[in-house]
PDB file of C-alpha atoms in Angstrom:
ATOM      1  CA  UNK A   1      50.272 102.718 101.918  1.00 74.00           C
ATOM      2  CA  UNK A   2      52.343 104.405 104.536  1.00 76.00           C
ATOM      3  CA  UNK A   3      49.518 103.836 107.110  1.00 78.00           C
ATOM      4  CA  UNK A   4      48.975 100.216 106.326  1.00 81.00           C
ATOM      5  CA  UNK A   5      52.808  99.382 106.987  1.00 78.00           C
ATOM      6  CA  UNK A   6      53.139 101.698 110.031  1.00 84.00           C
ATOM      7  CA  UNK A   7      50.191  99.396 111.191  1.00 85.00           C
ATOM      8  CA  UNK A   8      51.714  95.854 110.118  1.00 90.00           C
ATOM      9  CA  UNK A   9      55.129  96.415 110.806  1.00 91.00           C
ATOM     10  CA  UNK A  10      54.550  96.042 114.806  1.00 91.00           C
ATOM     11  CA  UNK A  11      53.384  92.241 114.375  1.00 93.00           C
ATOM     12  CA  UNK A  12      56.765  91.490 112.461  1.00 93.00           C
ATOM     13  CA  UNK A  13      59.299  92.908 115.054  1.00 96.00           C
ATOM     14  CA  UNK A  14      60.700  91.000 118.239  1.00 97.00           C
ATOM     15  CA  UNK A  15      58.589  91.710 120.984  1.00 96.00           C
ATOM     16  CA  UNK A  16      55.207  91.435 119.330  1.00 97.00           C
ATOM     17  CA  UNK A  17      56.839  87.937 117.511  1.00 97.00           C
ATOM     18  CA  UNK A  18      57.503  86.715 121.208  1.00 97.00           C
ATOM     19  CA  UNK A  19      53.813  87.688 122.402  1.00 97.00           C
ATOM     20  CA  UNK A  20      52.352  85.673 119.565  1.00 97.00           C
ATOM     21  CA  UNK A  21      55.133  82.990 119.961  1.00 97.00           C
ATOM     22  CA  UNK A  22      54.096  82.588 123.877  1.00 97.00           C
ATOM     23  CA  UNK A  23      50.242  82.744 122.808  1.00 98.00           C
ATOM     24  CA  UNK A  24      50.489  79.711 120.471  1.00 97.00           C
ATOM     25  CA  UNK A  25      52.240  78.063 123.685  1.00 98.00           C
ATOM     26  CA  UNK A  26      49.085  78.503 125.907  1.00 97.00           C
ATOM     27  CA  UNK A  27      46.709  77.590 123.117  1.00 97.00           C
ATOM     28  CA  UNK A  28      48.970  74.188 122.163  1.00 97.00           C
ATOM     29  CA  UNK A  29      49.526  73.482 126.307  1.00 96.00           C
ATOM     30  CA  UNK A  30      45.490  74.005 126.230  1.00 96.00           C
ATOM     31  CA  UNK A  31      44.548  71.772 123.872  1.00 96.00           C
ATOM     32  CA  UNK A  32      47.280  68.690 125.293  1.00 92.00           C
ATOM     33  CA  UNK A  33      49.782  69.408 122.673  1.00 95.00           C
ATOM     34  CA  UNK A  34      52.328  69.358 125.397  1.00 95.00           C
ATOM     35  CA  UNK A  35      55.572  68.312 123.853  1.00 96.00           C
ATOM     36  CA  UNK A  36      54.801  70.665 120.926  1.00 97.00           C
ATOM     37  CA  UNK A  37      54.054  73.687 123.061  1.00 97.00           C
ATOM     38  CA  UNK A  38      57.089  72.876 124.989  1.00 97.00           C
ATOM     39  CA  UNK A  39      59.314  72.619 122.025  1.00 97.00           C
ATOM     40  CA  UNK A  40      57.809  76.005 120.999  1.00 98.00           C
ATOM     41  CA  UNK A  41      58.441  77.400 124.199  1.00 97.00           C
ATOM     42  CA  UNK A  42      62.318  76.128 123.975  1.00 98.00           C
ATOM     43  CA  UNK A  43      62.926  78.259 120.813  1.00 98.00           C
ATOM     44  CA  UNK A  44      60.748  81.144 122.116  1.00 98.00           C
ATOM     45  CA  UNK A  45      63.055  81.379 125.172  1.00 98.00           C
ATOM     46  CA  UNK A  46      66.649  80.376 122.887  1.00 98.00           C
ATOM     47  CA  UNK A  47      65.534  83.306 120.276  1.00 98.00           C
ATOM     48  CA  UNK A  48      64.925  85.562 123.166  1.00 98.00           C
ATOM     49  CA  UNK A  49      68.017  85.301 124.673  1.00 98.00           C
ATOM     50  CA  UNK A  50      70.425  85.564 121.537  1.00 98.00           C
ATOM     51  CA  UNK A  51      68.445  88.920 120.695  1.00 98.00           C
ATOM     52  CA  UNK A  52      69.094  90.217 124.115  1.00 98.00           C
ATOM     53  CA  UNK A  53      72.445  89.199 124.423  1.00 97.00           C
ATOM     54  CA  UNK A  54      75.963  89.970 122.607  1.00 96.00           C
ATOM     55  CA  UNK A  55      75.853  86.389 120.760  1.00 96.00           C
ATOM     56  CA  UNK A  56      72.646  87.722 118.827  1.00 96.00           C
ATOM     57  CA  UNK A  57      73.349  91.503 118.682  1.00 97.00           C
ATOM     58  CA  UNK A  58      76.649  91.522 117.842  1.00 95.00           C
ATOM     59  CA  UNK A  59      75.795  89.019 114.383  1.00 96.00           C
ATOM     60  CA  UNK A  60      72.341  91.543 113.315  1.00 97.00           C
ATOM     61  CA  UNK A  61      74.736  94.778 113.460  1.00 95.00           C
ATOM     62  CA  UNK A  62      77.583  93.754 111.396  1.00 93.00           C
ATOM     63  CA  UNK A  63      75.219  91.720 108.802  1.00 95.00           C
ATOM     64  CA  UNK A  64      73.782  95.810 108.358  1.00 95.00           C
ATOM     65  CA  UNK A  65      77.562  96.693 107.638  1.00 92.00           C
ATOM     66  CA  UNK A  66      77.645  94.174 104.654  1.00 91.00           C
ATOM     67  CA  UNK A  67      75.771  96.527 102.777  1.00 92.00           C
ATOM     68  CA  UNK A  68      78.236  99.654 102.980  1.00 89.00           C
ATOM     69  CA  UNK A  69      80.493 100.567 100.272  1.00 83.00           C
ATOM     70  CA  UNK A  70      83.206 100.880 102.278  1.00 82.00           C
ATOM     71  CA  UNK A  71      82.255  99.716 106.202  1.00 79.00           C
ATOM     72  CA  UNK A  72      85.578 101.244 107.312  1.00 79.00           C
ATOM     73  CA  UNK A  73      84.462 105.269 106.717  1.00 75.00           C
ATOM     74  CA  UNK A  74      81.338 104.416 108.734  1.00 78.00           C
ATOM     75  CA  UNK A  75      83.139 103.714 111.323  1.00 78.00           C
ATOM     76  CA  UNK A  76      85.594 106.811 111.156  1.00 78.00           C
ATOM     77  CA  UNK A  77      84.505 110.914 111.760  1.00 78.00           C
ATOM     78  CA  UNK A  78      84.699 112.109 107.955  1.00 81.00           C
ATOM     79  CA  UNK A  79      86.629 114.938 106.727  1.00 80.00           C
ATOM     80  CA  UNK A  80      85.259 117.699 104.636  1.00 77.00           C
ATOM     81  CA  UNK A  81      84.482 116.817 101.186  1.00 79.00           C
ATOM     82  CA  UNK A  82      85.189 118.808  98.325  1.00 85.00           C
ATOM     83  CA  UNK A  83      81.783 119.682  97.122  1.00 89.00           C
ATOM     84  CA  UNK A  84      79.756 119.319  99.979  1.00 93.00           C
ATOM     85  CA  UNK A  85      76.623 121.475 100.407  1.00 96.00           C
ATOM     86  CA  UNK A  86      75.316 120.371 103.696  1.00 97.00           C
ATOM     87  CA  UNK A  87      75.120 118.238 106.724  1.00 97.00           C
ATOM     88  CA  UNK A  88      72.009 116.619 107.011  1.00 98.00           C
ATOM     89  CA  UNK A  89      70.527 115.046 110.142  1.00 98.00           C
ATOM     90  CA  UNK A  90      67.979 112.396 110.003  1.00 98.00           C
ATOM     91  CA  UNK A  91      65.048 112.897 112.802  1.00 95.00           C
ATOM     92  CA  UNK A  92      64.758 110.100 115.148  1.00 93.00           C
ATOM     93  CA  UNK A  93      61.380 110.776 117.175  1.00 92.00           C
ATOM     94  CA  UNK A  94      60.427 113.103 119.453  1.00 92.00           C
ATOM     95  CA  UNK A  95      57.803 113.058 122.728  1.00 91.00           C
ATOM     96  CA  UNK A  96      54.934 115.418 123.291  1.00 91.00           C
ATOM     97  CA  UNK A  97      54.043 117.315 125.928  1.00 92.00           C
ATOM     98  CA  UNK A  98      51.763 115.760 128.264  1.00 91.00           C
ATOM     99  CA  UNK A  99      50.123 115.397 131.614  1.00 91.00           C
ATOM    100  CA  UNK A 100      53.551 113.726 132.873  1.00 92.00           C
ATOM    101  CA  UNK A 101      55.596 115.384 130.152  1.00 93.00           C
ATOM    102  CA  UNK A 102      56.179 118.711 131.311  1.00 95.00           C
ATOM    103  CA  UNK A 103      57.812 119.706 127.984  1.00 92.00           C
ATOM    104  CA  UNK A 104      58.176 118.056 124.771  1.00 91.00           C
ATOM    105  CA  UNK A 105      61.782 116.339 124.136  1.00 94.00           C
ATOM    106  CA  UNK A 106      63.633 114.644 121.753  1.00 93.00           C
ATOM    107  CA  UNK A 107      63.763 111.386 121.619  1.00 91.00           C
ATOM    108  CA  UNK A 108      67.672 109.519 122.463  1.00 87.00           C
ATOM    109  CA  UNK A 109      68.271 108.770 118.494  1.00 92.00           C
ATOM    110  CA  UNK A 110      67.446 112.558 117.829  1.00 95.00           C
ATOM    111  CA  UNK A 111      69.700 113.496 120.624  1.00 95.00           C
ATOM    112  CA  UNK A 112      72.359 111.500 119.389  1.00 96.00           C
ATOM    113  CA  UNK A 113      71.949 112.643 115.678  1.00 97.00           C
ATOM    114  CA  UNK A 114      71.922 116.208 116.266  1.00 97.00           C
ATOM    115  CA  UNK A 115      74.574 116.518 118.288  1.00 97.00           C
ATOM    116  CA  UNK A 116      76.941 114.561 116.216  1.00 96.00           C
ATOM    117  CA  UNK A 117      75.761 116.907 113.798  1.00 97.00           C
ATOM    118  CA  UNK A 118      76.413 119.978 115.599  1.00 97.00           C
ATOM    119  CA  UNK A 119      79.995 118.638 116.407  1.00 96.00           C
ATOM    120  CA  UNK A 120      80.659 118.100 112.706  1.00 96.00           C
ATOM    121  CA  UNK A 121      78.752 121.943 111.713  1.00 96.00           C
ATOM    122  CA  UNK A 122      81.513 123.313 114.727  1.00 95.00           C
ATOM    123  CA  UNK A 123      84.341 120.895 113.108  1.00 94.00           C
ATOM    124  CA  UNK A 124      83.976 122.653 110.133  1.00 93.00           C
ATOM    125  CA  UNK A 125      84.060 126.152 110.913  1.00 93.00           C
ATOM    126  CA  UNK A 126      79.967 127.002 110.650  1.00 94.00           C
ATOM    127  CA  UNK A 127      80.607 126.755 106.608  1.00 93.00           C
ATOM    128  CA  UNK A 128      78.561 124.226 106.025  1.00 96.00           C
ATOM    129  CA  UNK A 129      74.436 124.431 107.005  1.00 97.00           C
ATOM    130  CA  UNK A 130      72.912 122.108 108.906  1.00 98.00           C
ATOM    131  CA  UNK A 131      69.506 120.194 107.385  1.00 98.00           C
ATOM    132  CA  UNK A 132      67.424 118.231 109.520  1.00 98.00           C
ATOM    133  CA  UNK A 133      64.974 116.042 107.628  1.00 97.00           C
ATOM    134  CA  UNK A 134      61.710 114.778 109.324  1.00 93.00           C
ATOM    135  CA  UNK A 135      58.236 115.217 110.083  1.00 87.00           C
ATOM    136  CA  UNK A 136      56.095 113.293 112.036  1.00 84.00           C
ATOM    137  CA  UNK A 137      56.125 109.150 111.418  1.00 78.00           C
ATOM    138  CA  UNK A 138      52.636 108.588 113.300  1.00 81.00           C
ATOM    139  CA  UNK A 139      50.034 107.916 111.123  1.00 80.00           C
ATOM    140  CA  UNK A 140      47.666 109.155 113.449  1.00 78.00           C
ATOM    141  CA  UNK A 141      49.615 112.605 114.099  1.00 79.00           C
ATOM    142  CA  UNK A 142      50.363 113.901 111.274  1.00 77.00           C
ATOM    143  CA  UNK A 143      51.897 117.416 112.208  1.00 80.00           C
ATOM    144  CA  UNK A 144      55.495 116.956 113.724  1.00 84.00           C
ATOM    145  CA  UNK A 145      57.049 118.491 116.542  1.00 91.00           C
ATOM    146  CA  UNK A 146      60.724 117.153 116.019  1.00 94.00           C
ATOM    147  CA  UNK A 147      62.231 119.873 113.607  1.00 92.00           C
ATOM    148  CA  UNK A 148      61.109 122.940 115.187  1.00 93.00           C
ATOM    149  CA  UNK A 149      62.713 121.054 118.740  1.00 95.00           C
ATOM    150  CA  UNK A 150      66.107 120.574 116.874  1.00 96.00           C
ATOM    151  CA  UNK A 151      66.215 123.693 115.525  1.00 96.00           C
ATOM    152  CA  UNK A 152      65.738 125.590 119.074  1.00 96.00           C
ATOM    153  CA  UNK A 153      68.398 123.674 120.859  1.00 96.00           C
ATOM    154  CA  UNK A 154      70.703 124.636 117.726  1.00 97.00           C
ATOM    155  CA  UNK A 155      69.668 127.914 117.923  1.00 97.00           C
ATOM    156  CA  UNK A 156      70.800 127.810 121.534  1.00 96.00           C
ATOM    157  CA  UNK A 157      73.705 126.021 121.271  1.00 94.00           C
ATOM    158  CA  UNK A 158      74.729 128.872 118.849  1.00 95.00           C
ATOM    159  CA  UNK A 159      74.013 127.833 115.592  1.00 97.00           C
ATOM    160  CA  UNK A 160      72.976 130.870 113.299  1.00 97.00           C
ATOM    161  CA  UNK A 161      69.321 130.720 112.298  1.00 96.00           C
ATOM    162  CA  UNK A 162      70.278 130.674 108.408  1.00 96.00           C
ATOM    163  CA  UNK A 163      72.280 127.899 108.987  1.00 97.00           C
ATOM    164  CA  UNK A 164      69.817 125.683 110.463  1.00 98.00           C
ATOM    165  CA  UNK A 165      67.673 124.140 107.577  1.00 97.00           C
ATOM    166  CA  UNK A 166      64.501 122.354 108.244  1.00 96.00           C
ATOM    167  CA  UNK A 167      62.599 119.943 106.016  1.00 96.00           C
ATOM    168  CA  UNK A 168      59.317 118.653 108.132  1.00 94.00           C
ATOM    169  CA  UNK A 169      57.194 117.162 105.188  1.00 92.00           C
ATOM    170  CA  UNK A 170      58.897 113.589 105.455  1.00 94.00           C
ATOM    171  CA  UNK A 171      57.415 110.479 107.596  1.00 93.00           C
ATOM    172  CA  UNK A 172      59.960 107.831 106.872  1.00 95.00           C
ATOM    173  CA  UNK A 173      63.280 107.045 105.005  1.00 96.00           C
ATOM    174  CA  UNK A 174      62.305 106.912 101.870  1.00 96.00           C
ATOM    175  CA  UNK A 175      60.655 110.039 101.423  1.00 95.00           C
ATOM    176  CA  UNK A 176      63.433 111.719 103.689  1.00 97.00           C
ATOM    177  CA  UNK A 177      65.715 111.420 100.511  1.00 97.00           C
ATOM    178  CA  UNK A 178      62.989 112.237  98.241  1.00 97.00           C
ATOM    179  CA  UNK A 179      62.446 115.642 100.404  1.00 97.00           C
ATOM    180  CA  UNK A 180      65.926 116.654 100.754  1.00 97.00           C
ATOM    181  CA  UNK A 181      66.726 116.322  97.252  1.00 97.00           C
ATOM    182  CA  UNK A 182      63.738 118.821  96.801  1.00 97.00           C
ATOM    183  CA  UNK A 183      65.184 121.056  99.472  1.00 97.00           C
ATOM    184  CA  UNK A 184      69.032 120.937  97.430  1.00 97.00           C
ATOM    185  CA  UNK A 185      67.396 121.639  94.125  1.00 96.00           C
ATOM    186  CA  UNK A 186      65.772 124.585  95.449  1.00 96.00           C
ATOM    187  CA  UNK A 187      68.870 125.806  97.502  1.00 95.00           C
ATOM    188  CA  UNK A 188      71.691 124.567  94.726  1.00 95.00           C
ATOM    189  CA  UNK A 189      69.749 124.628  91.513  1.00 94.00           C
ATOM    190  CA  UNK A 190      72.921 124.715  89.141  1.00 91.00           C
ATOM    191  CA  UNK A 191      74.308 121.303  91.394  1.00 89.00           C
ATOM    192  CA  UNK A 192      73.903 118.182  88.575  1.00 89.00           C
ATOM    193  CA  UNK A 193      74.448 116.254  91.652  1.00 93.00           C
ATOM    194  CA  UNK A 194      74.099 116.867  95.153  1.00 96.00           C
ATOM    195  CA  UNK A 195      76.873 115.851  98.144  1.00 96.00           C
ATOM    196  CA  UNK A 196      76.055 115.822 101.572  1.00 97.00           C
ATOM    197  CA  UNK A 197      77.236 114.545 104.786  1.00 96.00           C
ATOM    198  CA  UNK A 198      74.633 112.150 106.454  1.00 97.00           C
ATOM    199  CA  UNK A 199      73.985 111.996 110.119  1.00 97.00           C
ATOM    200  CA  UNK A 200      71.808 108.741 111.171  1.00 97.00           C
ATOM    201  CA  UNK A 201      71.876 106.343 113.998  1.00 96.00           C
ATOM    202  CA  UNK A 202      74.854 103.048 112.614  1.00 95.00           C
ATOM    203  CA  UNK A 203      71.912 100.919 112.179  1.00 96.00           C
ATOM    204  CA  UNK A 204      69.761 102.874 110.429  1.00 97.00           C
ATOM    205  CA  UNK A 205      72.975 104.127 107.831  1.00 96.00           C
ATOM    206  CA  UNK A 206      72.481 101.520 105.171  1.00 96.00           C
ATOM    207  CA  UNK A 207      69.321 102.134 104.511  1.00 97.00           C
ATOM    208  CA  UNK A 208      69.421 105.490 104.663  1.00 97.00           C
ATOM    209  CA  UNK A 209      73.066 105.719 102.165  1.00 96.00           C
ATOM    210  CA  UNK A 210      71.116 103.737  99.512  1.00 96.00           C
ATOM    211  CA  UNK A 211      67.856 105.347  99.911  1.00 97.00           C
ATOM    212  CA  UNK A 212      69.543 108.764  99.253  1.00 97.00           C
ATOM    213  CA  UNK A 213      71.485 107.221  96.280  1.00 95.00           C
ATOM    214  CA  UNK A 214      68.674 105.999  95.179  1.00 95.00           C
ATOM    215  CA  UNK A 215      67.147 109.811  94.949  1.00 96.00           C
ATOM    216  CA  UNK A 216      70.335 111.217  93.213  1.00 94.00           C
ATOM    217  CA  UNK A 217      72.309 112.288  96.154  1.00 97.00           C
ATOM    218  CA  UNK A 218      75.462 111.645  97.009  1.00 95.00           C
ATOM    219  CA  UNK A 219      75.834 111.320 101.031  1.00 95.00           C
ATOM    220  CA  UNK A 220      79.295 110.395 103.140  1.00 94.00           C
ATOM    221  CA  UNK A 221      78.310 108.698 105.809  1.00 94.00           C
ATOM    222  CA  UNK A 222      78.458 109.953 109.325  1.00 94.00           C
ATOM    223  CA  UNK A 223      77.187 108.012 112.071  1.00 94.00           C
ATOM    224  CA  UNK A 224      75.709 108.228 115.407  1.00 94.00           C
ATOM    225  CA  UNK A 225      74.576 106.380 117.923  1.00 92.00           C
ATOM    226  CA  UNK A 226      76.868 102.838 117.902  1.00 92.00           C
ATOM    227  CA  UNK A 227      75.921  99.961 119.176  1.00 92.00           C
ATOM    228  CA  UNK A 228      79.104  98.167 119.307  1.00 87.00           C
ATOM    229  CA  UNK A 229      82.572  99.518 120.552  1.00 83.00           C
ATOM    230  CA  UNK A 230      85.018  96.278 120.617  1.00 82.00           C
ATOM    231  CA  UNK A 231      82.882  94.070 118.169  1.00 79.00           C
ATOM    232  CA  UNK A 232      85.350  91.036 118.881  1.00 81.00           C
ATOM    233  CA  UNK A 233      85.551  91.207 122.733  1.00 85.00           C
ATOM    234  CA  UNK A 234      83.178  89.239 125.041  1.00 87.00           C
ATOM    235  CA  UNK A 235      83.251  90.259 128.475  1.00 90.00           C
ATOM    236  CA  UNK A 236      80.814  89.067 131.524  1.00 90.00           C
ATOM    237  CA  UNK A 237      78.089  90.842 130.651  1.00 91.00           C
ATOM    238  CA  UNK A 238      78.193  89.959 126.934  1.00 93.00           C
ATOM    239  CA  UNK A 239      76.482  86.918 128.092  1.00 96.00           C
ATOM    240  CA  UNK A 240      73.653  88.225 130.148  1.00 96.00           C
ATOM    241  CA  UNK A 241      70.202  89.495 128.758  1.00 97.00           C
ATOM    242  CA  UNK A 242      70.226  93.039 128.965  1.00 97.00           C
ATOM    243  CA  UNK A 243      67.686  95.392 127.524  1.00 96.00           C
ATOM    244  CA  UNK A 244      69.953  98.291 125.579  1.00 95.00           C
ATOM    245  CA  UNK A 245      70.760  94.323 123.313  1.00 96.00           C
ATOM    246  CA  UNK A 246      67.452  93.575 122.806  1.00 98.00           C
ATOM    247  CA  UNK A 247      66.321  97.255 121.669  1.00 97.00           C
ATOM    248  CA  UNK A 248      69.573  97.243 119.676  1.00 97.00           C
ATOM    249  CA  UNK A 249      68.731  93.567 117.901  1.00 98.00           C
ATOM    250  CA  UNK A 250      65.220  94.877 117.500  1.00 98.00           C
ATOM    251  CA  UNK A 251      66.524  97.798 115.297  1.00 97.00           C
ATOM    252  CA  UNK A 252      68.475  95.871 113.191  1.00 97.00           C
ATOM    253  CA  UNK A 253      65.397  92.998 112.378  1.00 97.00           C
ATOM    254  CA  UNK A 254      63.403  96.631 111.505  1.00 96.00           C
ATOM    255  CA  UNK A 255      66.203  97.626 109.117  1.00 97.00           C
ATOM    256  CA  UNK A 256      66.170  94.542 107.627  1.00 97.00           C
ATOM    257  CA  UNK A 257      62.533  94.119 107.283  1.00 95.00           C
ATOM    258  CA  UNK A 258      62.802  97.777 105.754  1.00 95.00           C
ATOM    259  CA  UNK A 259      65.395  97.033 103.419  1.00 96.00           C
ATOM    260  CA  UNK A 260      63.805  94.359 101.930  1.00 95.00           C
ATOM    261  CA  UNK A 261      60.475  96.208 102.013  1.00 94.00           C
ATOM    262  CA  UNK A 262      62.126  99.080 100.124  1.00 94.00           C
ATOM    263  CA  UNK A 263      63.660  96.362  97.288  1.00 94.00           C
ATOM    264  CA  UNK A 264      60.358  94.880  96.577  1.00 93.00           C
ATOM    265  CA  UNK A 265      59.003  98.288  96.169  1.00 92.00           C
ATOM    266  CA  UNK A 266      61.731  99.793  94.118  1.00 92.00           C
ATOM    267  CA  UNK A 267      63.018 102.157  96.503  1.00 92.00           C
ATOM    268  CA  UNK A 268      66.337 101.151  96.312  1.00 89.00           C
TER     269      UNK A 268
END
């Protein structure tokens, strides 16, 4: 199953929806279906644009906030909870070494995650461990490079080894929850429930907040990576296609499509 959907979910994102779109085009200009290609090719070129502009973007991200408890502490740096046992960082990606890779390197969402994460282990005094849950999502490479990265920039940055958890079994969301939880009971086996902070990219936190409830843990959400600074501000360049938009709207159509996924398969 997790094969199949890495392999499907391509065709139902943005870019690949835009390839198709122009496709049909050329096949309905082709067969002298003119003012239906053209048509086509209006809303091709008007969905385009809103995704890689503010006037699309801006809509996708807050419609993700709609499905926070409370959209205000996403948007804040949490304080300490009483009872938490960790902070856990969600893996974003990672790059192999290569011919034109010198090194392997996180990929920007990891970046972002783990060092909002070591900012909050250093905010609270080194008392609480850092997890980072995340193997490798390729289907067609299954061993994962990401955790053992994170954990040697911690290490560097100064993080003690035995606070620096790693989980590296987990390919998506879903089971990211499922594999932490396994991690907690081990660590905190007299915890009835388990409270951690969550690190994740703002897009990717709903999903990730009900997943985890979902698997019995309680996680306070903080975020990473925002797409959006003045939400109700349009300036010049809210109004021109840019690509950081585009990747941005992209995200949220994947969180959506993953949300809904996860309903219909009672993951959340």
């Amino acid at each position: 199953m997790f094969t199949l959907l890495k392999l499907i979910e391509p065709f139902l994102l943005p870019p690949a929806i835009i390839v198709l779109g122009m496709i049909a085009v050329l096949v309905l200009l082709l067969v002298h279906r003119r003012r239906t290609g053209i048509t086509l090719l209006a809303l091709i070129l008007v969905f385009f644009y809103l995704l890689s502009t503010d006037l699309g973007m801006r809509p996708l991200v807050m419609s993700l906030t709609l499905l926070l408890p409370d959209p205000r502490a996403a948007f804040a740096d949490p304080e300490r909870p009483e009872g938490a046992e960790a902070v856990v960082v969600l893996a974003g990606g990672a790059f192999r070494q290569g011919s034109h890779r010198p090194r392997a390197e996180l990929g920007g969402d990891s970046w972002k995650r783990l060092w909002h994460g070591l900012e909050l282990y250093w905010r609270f005094g080194g008392e609480l461990p850092l997890l980072y849950a995340g193997g490798s999502g390729d289907p067609f490479d299954p061993v994962g490079i990401e955790p053992g990265l994170a954990k040697k920039y911690a290490l560097r940055m100064g993080v003690p080894e035995g606070d620096f958890w790693v989980e590296a079994g987990s390919r998506n969301t879903f089971e990211n929850a499922r594999e932490v939880k396994k991690l907690l009971d081990g660590r905190f086996p007299a915890a009835a429930r388990h409270r951690v902070i969550l690190v994740t990219s703002f897009i990717h936190l709903p999903r990730a907040l009900l997943t985890m409830e979902k698997a019995g843990i309680e996680a306070i959400p903080a975020p990473a990576d925002f797409p959006l600074a003045n939400p109700d501000k349009l300036f010049y360049f809210s109004f021109l296609p840019l690509i950081d938009r585009f990747g941005y709207s992209s995200a949220c159509v994947r969180e959506w499509i993953g949300i809904v996924g996860y309903r219909l398969m009672g993951r959340l």
